[in-house]
Structure formats: structure tokens, C-alpha cells
XYZ file of C-alpha atoms in Angstrom:
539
model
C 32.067 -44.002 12.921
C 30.062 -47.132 11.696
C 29.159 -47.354 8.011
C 25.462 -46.364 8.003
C 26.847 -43.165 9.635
C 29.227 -42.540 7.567
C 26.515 -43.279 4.457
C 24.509 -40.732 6.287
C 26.823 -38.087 6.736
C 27.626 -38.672 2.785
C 24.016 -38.137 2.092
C 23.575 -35.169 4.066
C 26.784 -33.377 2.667
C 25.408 -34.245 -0.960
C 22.116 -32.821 -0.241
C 23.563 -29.541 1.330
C 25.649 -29.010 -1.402
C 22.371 -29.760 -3.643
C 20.502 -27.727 -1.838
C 23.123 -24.630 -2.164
C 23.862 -25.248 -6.308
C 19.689 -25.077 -6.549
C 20.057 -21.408 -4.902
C 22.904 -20.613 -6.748
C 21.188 -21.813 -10.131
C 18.186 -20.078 -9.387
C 20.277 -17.173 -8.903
C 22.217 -17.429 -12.098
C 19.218 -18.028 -14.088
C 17.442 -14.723 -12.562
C 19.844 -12.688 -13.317
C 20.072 -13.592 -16.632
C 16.439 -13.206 -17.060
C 16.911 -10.111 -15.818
C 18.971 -8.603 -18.166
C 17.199 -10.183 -21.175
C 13.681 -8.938 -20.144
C 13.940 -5.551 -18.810
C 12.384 -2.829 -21.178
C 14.019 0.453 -22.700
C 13.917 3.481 -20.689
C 11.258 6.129 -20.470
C 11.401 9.336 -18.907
C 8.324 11.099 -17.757
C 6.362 13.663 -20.608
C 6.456 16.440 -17.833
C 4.381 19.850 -18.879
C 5.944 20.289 -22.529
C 3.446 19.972 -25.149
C 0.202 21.129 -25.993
C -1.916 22.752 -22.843
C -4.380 20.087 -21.120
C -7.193 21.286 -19.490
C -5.526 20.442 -16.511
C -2.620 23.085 -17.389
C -5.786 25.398 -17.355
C -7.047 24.547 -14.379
C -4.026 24.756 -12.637
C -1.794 27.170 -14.088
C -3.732 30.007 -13.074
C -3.659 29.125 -9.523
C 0.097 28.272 -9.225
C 0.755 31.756 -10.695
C -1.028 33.423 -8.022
C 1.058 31.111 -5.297
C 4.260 31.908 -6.851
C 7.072 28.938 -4.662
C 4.313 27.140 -3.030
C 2.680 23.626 -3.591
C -0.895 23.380 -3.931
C -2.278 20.587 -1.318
C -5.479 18.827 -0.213
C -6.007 15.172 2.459
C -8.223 13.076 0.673
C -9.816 11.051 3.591
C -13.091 10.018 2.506
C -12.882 7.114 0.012
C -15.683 8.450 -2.311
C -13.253 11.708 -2.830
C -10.189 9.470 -3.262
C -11.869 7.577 -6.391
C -14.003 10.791 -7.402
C -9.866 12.176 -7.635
C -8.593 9.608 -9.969
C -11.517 9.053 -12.068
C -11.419 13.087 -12.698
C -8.260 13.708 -13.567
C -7.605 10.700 -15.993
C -10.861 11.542 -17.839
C -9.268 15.158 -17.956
C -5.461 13.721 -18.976
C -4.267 15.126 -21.895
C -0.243 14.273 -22.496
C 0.727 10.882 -19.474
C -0.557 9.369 -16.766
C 2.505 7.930 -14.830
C 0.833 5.154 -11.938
C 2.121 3.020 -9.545
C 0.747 0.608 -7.508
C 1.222 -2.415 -4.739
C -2.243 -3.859 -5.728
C -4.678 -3.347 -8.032
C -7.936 -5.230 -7.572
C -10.334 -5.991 -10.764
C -13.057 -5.262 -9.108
C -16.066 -2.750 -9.407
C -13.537 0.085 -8.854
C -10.622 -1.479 -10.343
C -12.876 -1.880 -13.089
C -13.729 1.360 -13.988
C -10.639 2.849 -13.188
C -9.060 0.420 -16.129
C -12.256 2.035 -18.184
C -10.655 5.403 -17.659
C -7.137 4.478 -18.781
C -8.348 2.838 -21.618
C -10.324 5.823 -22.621
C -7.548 8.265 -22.081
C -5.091 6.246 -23.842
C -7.770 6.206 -27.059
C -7.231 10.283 -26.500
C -3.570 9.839 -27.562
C -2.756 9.762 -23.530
C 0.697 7.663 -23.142
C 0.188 5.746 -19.996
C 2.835 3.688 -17.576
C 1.578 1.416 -15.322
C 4.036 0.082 -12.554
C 2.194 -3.078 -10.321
C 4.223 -5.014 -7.924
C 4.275 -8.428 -9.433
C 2.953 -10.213 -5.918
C -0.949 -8.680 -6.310
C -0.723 -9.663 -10.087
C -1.404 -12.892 -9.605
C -3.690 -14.898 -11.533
C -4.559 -11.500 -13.141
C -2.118 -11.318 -15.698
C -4.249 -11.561 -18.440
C -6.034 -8.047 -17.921
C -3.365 -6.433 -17.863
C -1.620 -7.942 -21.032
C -4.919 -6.779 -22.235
C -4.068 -3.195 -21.156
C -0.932 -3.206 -22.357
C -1.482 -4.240 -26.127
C -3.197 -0.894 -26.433
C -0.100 0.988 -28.466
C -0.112 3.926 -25.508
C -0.094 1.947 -22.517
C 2.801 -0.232 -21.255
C 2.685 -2.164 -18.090
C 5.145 -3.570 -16.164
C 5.620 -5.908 -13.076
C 8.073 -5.202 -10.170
C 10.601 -8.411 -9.260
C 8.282 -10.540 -10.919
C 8.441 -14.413 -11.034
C 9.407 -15.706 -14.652
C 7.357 -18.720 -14.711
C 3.627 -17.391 -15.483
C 1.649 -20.285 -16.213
C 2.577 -22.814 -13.872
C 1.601 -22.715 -10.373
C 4.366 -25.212 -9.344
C 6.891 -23.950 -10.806
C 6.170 -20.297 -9.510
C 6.238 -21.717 -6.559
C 9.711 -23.048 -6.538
C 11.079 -20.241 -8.029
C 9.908 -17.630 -5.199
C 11.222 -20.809 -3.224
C 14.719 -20.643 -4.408
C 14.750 -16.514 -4.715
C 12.992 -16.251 -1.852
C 15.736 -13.297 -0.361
C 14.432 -11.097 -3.682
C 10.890 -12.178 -4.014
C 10.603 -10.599 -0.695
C 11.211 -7.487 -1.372
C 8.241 -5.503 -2.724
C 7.348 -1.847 -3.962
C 4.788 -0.738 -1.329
C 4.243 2.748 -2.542
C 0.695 4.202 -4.345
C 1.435 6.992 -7.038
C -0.887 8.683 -9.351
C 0.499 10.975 -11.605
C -1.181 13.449 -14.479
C 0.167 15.622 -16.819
C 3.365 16.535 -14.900
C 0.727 19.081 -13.193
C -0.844 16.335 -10.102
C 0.107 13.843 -7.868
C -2.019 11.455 -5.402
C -0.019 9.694 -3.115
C -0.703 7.778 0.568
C -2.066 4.567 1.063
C -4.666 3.745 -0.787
C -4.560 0.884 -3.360
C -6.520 0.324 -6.326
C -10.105 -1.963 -5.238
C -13.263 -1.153 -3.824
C -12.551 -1.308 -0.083
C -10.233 1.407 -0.402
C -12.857 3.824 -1.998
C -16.140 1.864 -0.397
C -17.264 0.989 -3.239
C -19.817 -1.816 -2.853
C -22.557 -0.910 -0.146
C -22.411 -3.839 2.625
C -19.011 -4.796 2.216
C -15.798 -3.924 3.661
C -14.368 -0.725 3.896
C -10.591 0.483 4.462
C -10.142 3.385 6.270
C -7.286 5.401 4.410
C -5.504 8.341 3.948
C -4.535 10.002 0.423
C -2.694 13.312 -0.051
C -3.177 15.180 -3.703
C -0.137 17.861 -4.431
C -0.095 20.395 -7.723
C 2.858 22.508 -7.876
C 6.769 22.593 -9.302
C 6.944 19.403 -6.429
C 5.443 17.186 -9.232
C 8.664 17.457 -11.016
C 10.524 15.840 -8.127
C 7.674 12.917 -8.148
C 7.890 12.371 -11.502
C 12.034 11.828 -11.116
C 11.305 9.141 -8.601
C 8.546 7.062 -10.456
C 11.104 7.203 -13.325
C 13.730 5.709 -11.142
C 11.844 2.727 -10.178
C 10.215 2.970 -13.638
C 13.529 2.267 -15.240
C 14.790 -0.285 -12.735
C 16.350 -3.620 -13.704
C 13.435 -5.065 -11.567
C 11.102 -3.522 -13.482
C 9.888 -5.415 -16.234
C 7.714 -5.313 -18.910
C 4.463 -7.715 -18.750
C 4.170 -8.101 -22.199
C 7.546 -9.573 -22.274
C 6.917 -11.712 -19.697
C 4.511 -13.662 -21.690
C 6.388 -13.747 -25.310
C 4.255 -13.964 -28.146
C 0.788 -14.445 -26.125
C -2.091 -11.749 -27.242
C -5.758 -11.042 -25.618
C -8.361 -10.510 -28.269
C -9.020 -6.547 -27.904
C -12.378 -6.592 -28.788
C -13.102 -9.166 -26.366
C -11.369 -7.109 -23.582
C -13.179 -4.296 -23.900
C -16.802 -6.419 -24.150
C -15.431 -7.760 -21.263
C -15.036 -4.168 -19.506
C -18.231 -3.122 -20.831
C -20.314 -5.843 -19.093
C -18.103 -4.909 -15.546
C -18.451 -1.139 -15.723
C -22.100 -1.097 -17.346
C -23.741 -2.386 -14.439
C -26.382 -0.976 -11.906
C -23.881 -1.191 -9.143
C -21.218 0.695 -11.163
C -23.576 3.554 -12.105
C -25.370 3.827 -8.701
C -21.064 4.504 -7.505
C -20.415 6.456 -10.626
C -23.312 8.569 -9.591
C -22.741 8.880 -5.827
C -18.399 9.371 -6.573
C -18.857 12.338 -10.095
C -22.430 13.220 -10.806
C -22.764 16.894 -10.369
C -19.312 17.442 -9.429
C -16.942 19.823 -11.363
C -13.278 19.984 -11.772
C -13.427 22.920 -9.439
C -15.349 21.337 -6.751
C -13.567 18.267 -6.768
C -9.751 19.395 -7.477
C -9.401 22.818 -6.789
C -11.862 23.944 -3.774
C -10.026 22.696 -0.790
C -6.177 23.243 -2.343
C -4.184 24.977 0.697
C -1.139 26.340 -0.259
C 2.118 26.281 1.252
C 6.029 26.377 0.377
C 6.913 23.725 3.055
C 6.156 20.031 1.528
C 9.292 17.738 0.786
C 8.522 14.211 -0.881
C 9.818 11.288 1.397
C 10.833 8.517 -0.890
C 12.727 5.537 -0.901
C 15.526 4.576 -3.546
C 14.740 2.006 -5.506
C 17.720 0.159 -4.822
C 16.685 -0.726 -1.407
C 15.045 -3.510 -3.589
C 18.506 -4.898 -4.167
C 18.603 -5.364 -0.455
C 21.612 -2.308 -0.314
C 19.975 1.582 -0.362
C 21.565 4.147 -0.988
C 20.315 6.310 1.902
C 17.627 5.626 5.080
C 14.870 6.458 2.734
C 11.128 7.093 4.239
C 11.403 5.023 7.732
C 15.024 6.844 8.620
C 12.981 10.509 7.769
C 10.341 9.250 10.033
C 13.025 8.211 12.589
C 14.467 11.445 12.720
C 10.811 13.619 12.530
C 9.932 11.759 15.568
C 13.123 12.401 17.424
C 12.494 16.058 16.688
C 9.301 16.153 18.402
C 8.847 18.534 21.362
C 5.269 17.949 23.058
C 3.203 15.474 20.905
C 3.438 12.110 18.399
C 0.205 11.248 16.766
C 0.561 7.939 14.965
C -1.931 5.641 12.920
C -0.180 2.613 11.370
C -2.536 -0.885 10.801
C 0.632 -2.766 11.560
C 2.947 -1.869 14.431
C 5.881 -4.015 14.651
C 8.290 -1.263 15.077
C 11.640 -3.539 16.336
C 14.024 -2.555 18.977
C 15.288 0.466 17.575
C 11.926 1.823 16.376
C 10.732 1.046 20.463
C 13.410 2.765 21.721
C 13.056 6.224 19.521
C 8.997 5.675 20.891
C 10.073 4.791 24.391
C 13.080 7.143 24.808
C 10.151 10.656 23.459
C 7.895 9.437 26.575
C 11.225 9.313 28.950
C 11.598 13.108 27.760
C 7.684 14.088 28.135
C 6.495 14.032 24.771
C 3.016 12.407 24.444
C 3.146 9.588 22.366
C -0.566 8.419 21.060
C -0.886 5.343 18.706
C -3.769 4.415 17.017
C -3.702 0.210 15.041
C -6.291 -2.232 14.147
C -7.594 -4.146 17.301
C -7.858 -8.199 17.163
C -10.837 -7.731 16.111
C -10.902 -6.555 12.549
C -6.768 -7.296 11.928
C -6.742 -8.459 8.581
C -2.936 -10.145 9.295
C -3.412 -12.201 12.801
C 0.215 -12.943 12.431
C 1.310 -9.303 12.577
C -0.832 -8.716 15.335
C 0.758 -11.542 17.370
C 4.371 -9.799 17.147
C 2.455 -6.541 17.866
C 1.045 -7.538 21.274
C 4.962 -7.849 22.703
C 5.298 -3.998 21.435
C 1.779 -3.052 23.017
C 3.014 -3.359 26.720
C 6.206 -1.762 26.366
C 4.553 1.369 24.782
C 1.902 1.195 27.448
C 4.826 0.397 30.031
C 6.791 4.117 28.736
C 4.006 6.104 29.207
C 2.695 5.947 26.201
C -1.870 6.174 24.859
C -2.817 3.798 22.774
C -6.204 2.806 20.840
C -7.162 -0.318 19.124
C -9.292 0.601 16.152
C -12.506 -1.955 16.025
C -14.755 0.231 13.378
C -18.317 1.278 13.340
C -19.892 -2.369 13.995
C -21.881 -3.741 16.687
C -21.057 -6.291 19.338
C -20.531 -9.528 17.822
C -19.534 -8.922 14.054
C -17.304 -11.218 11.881
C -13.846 -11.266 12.135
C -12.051 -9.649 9.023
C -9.656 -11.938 7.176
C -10.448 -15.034 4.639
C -8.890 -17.575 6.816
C -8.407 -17.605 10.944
C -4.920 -16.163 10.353
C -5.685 -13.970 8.307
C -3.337 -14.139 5.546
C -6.455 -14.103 2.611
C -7.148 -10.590 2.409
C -3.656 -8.733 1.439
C -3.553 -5.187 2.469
C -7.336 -4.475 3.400
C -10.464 -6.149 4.358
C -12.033 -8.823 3.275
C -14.636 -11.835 4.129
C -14.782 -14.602 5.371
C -15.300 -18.252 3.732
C -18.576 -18.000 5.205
C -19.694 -15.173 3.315
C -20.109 -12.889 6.089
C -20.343 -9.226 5.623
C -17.362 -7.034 7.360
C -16.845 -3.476 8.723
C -14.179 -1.390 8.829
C -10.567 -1.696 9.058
C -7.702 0.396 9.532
C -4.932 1.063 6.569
C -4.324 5.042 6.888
C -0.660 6.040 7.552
C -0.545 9.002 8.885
C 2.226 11.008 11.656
C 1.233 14.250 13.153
C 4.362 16.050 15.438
C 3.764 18.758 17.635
C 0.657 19.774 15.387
C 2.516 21.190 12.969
C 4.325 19.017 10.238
C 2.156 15.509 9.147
C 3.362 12.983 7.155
C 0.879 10.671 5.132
C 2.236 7.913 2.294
C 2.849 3.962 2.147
C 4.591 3.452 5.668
C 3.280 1.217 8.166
C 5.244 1.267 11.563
C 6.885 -1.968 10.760
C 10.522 -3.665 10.373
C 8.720 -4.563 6.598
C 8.202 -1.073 5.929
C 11.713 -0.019 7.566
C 13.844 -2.974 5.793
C 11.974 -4.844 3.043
C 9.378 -2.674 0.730
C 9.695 0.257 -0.818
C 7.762 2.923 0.574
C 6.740 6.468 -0.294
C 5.262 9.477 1.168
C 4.740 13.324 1.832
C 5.865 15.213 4.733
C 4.459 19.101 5.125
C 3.414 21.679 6.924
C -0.116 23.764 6.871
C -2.085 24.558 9.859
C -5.386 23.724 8.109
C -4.475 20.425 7.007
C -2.727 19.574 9.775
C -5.816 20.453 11.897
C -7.578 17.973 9.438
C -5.658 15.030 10.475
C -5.652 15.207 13.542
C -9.375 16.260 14.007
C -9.649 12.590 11.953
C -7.291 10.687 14.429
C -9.868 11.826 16.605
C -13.080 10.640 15.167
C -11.068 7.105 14.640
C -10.561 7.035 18.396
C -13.620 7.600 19.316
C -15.232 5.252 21.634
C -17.777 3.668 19.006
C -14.960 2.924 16.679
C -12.190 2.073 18.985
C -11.148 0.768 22.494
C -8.642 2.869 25.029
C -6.290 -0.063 25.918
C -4.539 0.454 29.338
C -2.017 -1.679 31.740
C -3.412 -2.042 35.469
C -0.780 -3.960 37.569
C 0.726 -5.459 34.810
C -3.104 -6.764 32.926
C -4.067 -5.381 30.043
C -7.462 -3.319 30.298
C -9.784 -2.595 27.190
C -12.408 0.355 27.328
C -15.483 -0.579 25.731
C -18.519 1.101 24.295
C -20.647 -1.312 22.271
C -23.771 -2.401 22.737
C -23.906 -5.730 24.945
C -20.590 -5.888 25.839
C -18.554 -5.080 29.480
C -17.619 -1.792 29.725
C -13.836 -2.940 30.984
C -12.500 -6.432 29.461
C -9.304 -8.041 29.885
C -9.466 -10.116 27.205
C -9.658 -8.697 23.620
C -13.064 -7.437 22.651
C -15.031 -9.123 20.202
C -12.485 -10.768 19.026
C -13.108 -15.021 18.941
C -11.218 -17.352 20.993
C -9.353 -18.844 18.156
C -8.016 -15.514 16.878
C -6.908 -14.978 20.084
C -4.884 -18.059 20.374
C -3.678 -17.540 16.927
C -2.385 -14.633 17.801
C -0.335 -15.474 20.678
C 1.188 -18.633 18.668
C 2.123 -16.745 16.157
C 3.819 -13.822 17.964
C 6.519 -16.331 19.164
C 7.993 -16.968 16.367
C 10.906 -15.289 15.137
C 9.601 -14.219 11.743
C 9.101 -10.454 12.681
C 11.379 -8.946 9.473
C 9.002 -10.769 7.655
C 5.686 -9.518 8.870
């Protein structure tokens, strides 16, 4: 070996070593931060003390339902918000949330308005965020949380807050941990009510602001002795070592409380929050929007994954293996809507291996089109033809927009508009886009929650969700999986000797395409680049 070799072979086992001390340091150091930040433990209030009006409301009607959950879908996005809003204004001990992303927006907004307001009722309010979505919003919620009945913390957050750089190296070096994020949506009052299903906190998910995107989602509410069982679970991740406290995140920083709320006045005070205010509440009652459409039934078991799956080690399959095993169970028919369907080789073969046995396997995802993450849809093309290839129907959601519309996403790959619509740099208005999760089997048991169809869902985040059984509701869901395939919101995609085949009804476009309808050139490409690369447990 000559001696500039052997000076470069020096160099590069220095700089591996380097390289694995900086991991191992930025390890070290987490942990410790870890241990020195996390908050005391709560438990949730549950139904002991005084009676809320929501104990009135709904003690009466458990009674007469004596071992049986009280449920209702909450599918349009005006009910979803009218929900929330509703109960909060009506808390009267806790309201327990947690969240993957809440936007301060219009809705985001006024929903703040309402937890500010409770918590001036004597409310006590936990608010769980998953540190990613938090970004650059931090002050707000320090805001929130100097209020003395409202704490909020961050899950696996970053320790550096106030420089970008250093942030940056830090999800760098952790990068194994930073990955892992709490996906699931609770909303929990009184001990009495839970929403849970896929809706995040922002105005796309509850269409908000006329002209502007819209998310097409699914929410379930459940009243009942179930709440209990709920309430354990936010506790768990609640109490997590991951689970910190913002305030101590930022030590000794304060937000001027009378500016905050000033601040929230001039955001929820506006013509475009009362024209929503009035469209989402006015005229409604409790009864109306709570109680009319409860269905009772004694079969509804919470799917739930343990929070140590954020360690990278649970404790048991969690959501994706109940899935898993639902599916296998089926006997005629799979109805599945998932935005992102990346599903792996093992989730393929439980798909592929129903269709070898005769069960009809229908899948409904975002089309090119409107995909708000071009990357995921470039692994899901590879899945596509095998599905088709088994037997299986599939539908590409495109949403109620003409020929010719923008493509979704804030940048050509997508990767600006995190878990839901968004524009374009351009300014361009948007339409619709998929983010309900919802599984229907046989017609008889549904599941809606946090799940997408992905190795993410399966391996990384933490997800949540409800399985049950009721013939009305059930009947719901799928009567909406079939509205959302319809053929002015979505194309039938078939295989013809091994091309790909799009069915089309929009105006000024082929009836039968081979390439991806509406859907530009440069997304297409994307697309395909992307799907080669091995990054799928990532998407």
C-alpha cells in the first residue's frame, strides 16, 4: 500500500469512528434530556365530580342501553368541527386531546378559542401534539399552556427550539427516533365522549375556508363505559418518557397573556370565522348535533397501539396486526379507503392470498392527480398491478373538479402539504383529496381511526382506531365508499394485457387513458423516480 493510501485509509477510519461517537453522543445526550424534561404523571379526571351537562345529556340515554356503546360516523367535515366545538363549550371537569397536527388556522383558531374558554370554566385540559407539526408554532402553544388548567406537551420532540441548524442536526443524528411519530387523533370530554378517526386539527379537514382545499375524512364519536378504556390509553402515551412538557422545553420563556388572547380575538372575530361559526353551530342543539344519530350497540372494541412501539420494540401487533387478522377473517367482501397504500410484502400477500380464496377485494386511494405525497404514490404504483394482477377493483380518487385543475401539493413532489391538501406556490385553488381510513368486511364489522395501508402506519407511527359492528352504520360507510367512487370523483383503474387502463368521466377528457388522468407530465415522472428507491419504510 503506498503512503497516500495508507493516509487515506487513516482518514476514513477516523471519520467513521467520528461519525459513530456523533451518534452515540447524540444518543447519550437524548437520553439524558429525556429523563430531565419529562413531566409528572396525570391520570385522566374520568366521571367523578360534580355532574356536567354532558353527564345529563348522556346519562339518561346510557341507562336505557344498559352494556352498549353509544355510536355515530361523522363524515361530513362541517359535523366533525360542529362535534368538537360543542362539546368543549359544554366541558365541565377535562378535556383529554391528542393530535398529529394541529394547524393555526381559521379552525385551529377557534378551536384554541374554545379551550381557552373552557379552561377559564375551571376545565383542566391536556393537550398531546406530535412535536413534527409543531414547528415554528411553538409559541401558541406556550401561550396555551401558561393558562394554570392547560398543559401541553410535545411527543419525541427535538431539544433545540430556536435554532434551525441545530434542529436540524439533531433529527440528523437521532434520526432512528425522530422517525417515529404518534399518528393517532383523540378527543376526549368529561370521561363521557370520545372522537376518534382521522381527522386533524385545520381547516381542510372540516372545509373550513370556501375555495380552498378540502380533505375528505372519516371521524367516529363513541359515549358509553368504552370511554374508560380510551381514557387508559391517552394516559399511557400521556405519561410516556417521550412525552414532554412544552413549557419545559423552553425554560424560563413566557408569552404575554393578554397579548395572546388579542391575538385570538383578531383570528376568531373575523367575517370568515362567523360566516363558519354560523354555517358549523347556529341553530343547532346538543340534541341535534350529539345525540340524534347515536346507534347503539354492545360490539365496539378500541384498536390501539402501545405506546412503546415508539421505542421501536411494542409490546403487541397493535392496530395494523388487528387489521391483519380482520382481513384474513373476511368471507365475501374487503372494502378499503387508505390515501396511502404501500402495504409491503406481507400486507400484499394477506390482499392477494383473500382474492386467491374469492373474496372481493375493492380499494379506494388518491389518484396522481390530487396525491398530496408524489413520493408515496411512486412506491404505490408497484402495489397497484399486483392488486389488479390478483383479482382485485380498484379506484383512484381524483375529487369533484373539472378537467384540468391544479395539482395538490406545495412543491412537484409533494412533500409541502403534510397530511392533507394544500396549494401550490402559484396560488392556485385545489379540490379534494382523500385522507379517510376506513375498512368495511363482509358488511358487517368497519373499522375507522389513524391507519393508512402503509409499512409507516404498520412499523413507524402510532396509530389508533375503532373497530364495531352496527348494521346502520355500517350501511353508512359503505353507502360513502360509494359516492367516493363514483365516476365524477374517481377513475376505475384496470390492467388490459399487461397496460394500465383509467375510466374517465370529466368533461374534455378521453373516456379510456393509459396514462394518468389529469395528472402533469412532471408528476408523472416524479413519480416513477421516486418509486425506485428503496425508502418504502419511510414513506
Amino acid at each position: 500500500m503506498t503512503r497516500p493510501d495508507a493516509e487515506a485509509l487513516t482518514w476514513l477510519v477516523v471519520a467513521a469512528f467520528g461519525l459513530v461517537a456523533a451518534f452515540w453522543l447524540a444518543q447519550r445526550t437524548w437520553t439524558r434530556f429525556v429523563r430531565r424534561t419529562h413531566g409528572a404523571n396525570s391520570a385522566a379526571l374520568g366521571r367523578g365530580g360534580p355532574p356536567s351537562t354532558l353527564d345529563r345529556l348522556f346519562v339518561p340515554l346510557e341507562a336505557a342501553h344498559p352494556g352498549q356503546s353509544g355510536l355515530m360516523t361523522l363524515l361530513d367535515g362541517a359535523d366533525a368541527f360542529a362535534a368538537r366545538a360543542m362539546t368543549a363549550g359544554l366541558a365541565g371537569r377535562s378535556l383529554d386531546l391528542m393530535y398529529y397536527l394541529w394547524r393555526t388556522d381559521l379552525a385551529g383558531w377557534l378551536l384554541i378559542e374554545t379551550l381557552l374558554a373552557a379552561a377559564d370554566r375551571g376545565v383542566r385540559i391536556r393537550l398531546l401534539l406530535d412535536d413534527v407539526n409543531v414547528q415554528g408554532l411553538d409559541r401558541t402553544f406556550l401561550a396555551l399552556s401558561q393558562h394554570p388548567m392547560i398543559e401541553v406537551r410535545l411527543f419525541n420532540p427535538t431539544r433545540h427550539r430556536r435554532f434551525a441548524l441545530r434542529r436540524a442536526i439533531e433529527m440528523v443524528l437521532g434520526l432512528s427516533h425522530f422517525n417515529r411519530r404518534m399518528h393517532g387523533k383523540l378527543w376526549i370530554v368529561d370521561g363521557r365522549l370520545v372522537i376518534l378517526g382521522g381527522r386533524n386539527i385545520g381547516d381542510t379537514y372540516f372545509g373550513a375556508r370556501e375555495g380552498e382545499p378540502v380533505s375528505v375524512d372519516a371521524d367516529v364519536m363513541l359515549v358509553g363505559d368504552k370511554v374508560a378504556g380510551v381514557e387508559t390509553v391517552f394516559d399511557s402515551y400521556w405519561n410516556l418518557g417521550l412525552s414532554m412538557p412544552i413549557r419545559a422545553l423552553w425554560p424560563g420563556f413566557t408569552v404575554s397573556a393578554a397579548a395572546f388572547r388579542r391575538r385570538l380575538a383578531r383570528k376568531t372575530h373575523g367575517t370568515a370565522a362567523r360566516r363558519f361559526q354560523d354555517q358549523t353551530l347556529a341553530d343547532r342543539t346538543p340534541d341535534q348535533v350529539l345525540t340524534a344519530r347515536l346507534r347503539w350497540t354492545d360490539k365496539v372494541t378500541l384498536l390501539a397501539d402501545p405506546p412503546d412501539k415508539a421505542y421501536g420494540a411494542p409490546s403487541d401487533p397493535g392496530m395494523a396486526g388487528a387489521v391483519h387478522d380482520l382481513l384474513d377473517a373476511a368471507r365475501a367482501e374487503v372494502l378499503m379507503i387508505t390515501p396511502y397504500f404501500v402495504p409491503g410484502n406481507e400486507g400484499m400477500a394477506h390482499l392477494t392470498g383473500l382474492c386467491a380464496r374469492g373474496v372481493k377485494v375493492s380499494l379506494l386511494t388518491n389518484a396522481l392527480a390530487v396525491a398530496d405525497k408524489v413520493v408515496v404514490h411512486g412506491a404505490y404504483r408497484h402495489y397497484r398491478t399486483r392488486l389488479l394482477a390478483a383479482g382485485g377493483i380498484l379506484h383512484e380518487f381524483a375529487g369533484g373538479r373539472g378537467a384540468g385543475g391544479p395539482d395538490l401539493g406545495a412543491s412537484p413532489l409533494g412533500l409541502g402539504s403534510a397530511e392533507g391538501a394544500g396549494t401550490r406556490g402559484d396560488g392556485a385553488q385545489q379540490g379534494e383529496v382523500l385522507h379517510s381510513k376506513i375498512f368495511v368486511i363482509d358488511q358487517s364489522q368497519a373499522v375507522v381511526g389513524s391507519l393508512n395501508f402503509d409499512l409507516r402506519s404498520a412499523l413507524t407511527n402510532t396509530e389508533l382506531g375503532l373497530l364495531f359492528e352496527e348494521p346502520s352504520l355500517v350501511a353508512e360507510l359503505v353507502a360513502h365508499v360509494d359516492r367516493l367512487c363514483a365516476p365524477s370523483r374517481a377513475f376505475a383503474v384496470t390492467e388490459v394485457a399487461g397496460r394500465l387502463h383509467w375510466a374517465v368521466s370529466r368533461p374534455g377528457q378521453p373516456a379510456d387513458m393509459t396514462v394518468e388522468p389529469e395528472a402533469s407530465a412532471v408528476r408523472r415522472a416524479l413519480s416513477w423516480i421516486v418509486g425506485q428507491l428503496p425508502i418504502q419504510h419511510y414513506l
